[in-house]
Short mmCIF file of C-alpha atoms in Angstrom, two decimals:
data_model
loop_
_atom_site.label_atom_id
_atom_site.label_comp_id
_atom_site.label_asym_id
_atom_site.label_seq_id
_atom_site.Cartn_x
_atom_site.Cartn_y
_atom_site.Cartn_z
CA MET A 28 -0.06 0.03 0.03
CA ASP A 29 1.47 3.40 -0.90
CA GLN A 30 0.75 6.69 0.93
CA ASP A 31 -1.85 7.88 -0.95
CA GLN A 32 -3.72 4.63 -0.64
CA ILE A 33 -3.04 4.72 3.32
CA LEU A 34 -4.53 7.86 3.36
CA ALA A 35 -7.37 7.22 1.86
CA ARG A 36 -8.19 4.36 3.68
CA ILE A 37 -7.70 6.39 6.76
CA THR A 38 -10.02 9.03 5.52
CA ALA A 39 -12.69 6.20 4.72
CA MET A 40 -12.29 4.79 8.65
CA VAL A 41 -12.67 8.49 10.00
CA ASP A 42 -15.87 8.56 7.87
CA ASP A 43 -16.87 5.32 9.21
CA GLU A 44 -16.42 6.32 12.91
CA ARG A 45 -18.67 9.37 11.95
CA ARG A 46 -21.11 7.25 10.63
CA LEU A 47 -21.16 4.84 13.68
CA ARG A 48 -21.80 7.89 15.98
CA ASP A 49 -24.56 9.05 13.73
CA ASP A 50 -26.25 5.73 13.77
CA LEU A 51 -25.82 5.64 17.51
CA ALA A 52 -27.15 9.18 17.95
CA SER A 53 -30.12 8.49 15.75
CA GLY A 54 -30.97 4.96 17.35
CA ARG A 55 -29.97 2.71 14.20
CA ILE A 56 -27.54 0.90 16.42
CA ASP A 57 -26.92 0.45 20.15
CA SER A 58 -24.14 1.28 22.44
CA ASP A 59 -22.65 -2.10 22.31
CA THR A 60 -22.48 -2.40 18.74
CA GLU A 61 -21.02 0.92 18.25
CA GLN A 62 -18.53 0.44 20.92
CA ALA A 63 -17.37 -3.01 19.15
CA ARG A 64 -17.17 -1.19 15.73
CA LEU A 65 -15.03 1.51 17.25
CA ALA A 66 -12.74 -0.85 18.87
CA ASP A 67 -12.21 -2.44 15.73
CA LEU A 68 -11.75 0.71 13.59
CA GLU A 69 -9.50 2.04 16.23
CA ARG A 70 -7.18 -0.78 16.10
CA ALA A 71 -7.01 -0.81 12.12
CA LEU A 72 -6.53 3.12 12.22
CA ALA A 73 -3.60 2.68 14.72
CA GLN A 74 -2.45 0.21 12.00
CA CYS A 75 -2.85 2.43 9.20
CA TRP A 76 -0.90 5.44 11.03
CA ASP A 77 1.97 3.07 11.93
CA LEU A 78 2.31 2.02 8.53
CA LEU A 79 2.31 5.47 7.41
CA ARG A 80 4.98 6.75 9.79
CA GLN A 81 7.13 3.77 8.77
CA ARG A 82 6.91 4.56 5.06
CA ARG A 83 7.83 8.45 5.83
CA ALA A 84 10.85 7.28 8.12
CA LYS A 85 12.21 4.83 5.66
CA SER A 86 11.99 7.62 2.81
CA GLU A 87 13.45 10.11 5.14
CA TYR A 88 16.54 7.92 5.80
CA GLY A 89 17.15 6.71 2.21
CA GLU A 90 15.34 3.26 2.59
CA ASN A 91 12.62 1.62 0.48
CA PRO A 92 9.18 2.70 1.90
CA ASP A 93 7.70 -0.35 0.21
CA GLU A 94 9.44 -2.57 2.93
CA ALA A 95 7.29 -1.17 5.61
CA ARG A 96 4.97 -3.80 7.04
CA VAL A 97 1.63 -3.86 8.83
CA ARG A 98 2.62 -4.54 12.32
CA PRO A 99 0.11 -6.13 14.36
CA SER A 100 -2.39 -4.30 16.32
CA SER A 101 -1.29 -5.27 19.77
CA GLN A 102 1.88 -3.62 19.02
CA VAL A 103 0.85 -0.34 17.73
CA GLU A 104 -2.57 0.52 19.49
CA ASP A 105 -1.15 2.08 22.57
CA TYR A 106 1.52 4.23 20.60
CA GLN A 107 1.51 7.85 21.35
CA SER A 108 1.41 10.37 18.89
#
């Protein structure tokens, strides 16, 4: 996945987060459903942001950004920006 694809995926997931919150507010889903789906999205977002940071770091230091790999969510979900 290149940088533009990662950013597009992040944008789509942020849109999904907004839809979930709207669905909860309008009563289309319950709080448990929203929380479960948000947790999944947050894990996937953490992985995408990590991948994007890896690619940028590799580019900055003259390495091949295509060598960046998605790391397990357990490894990246508690990172701080």
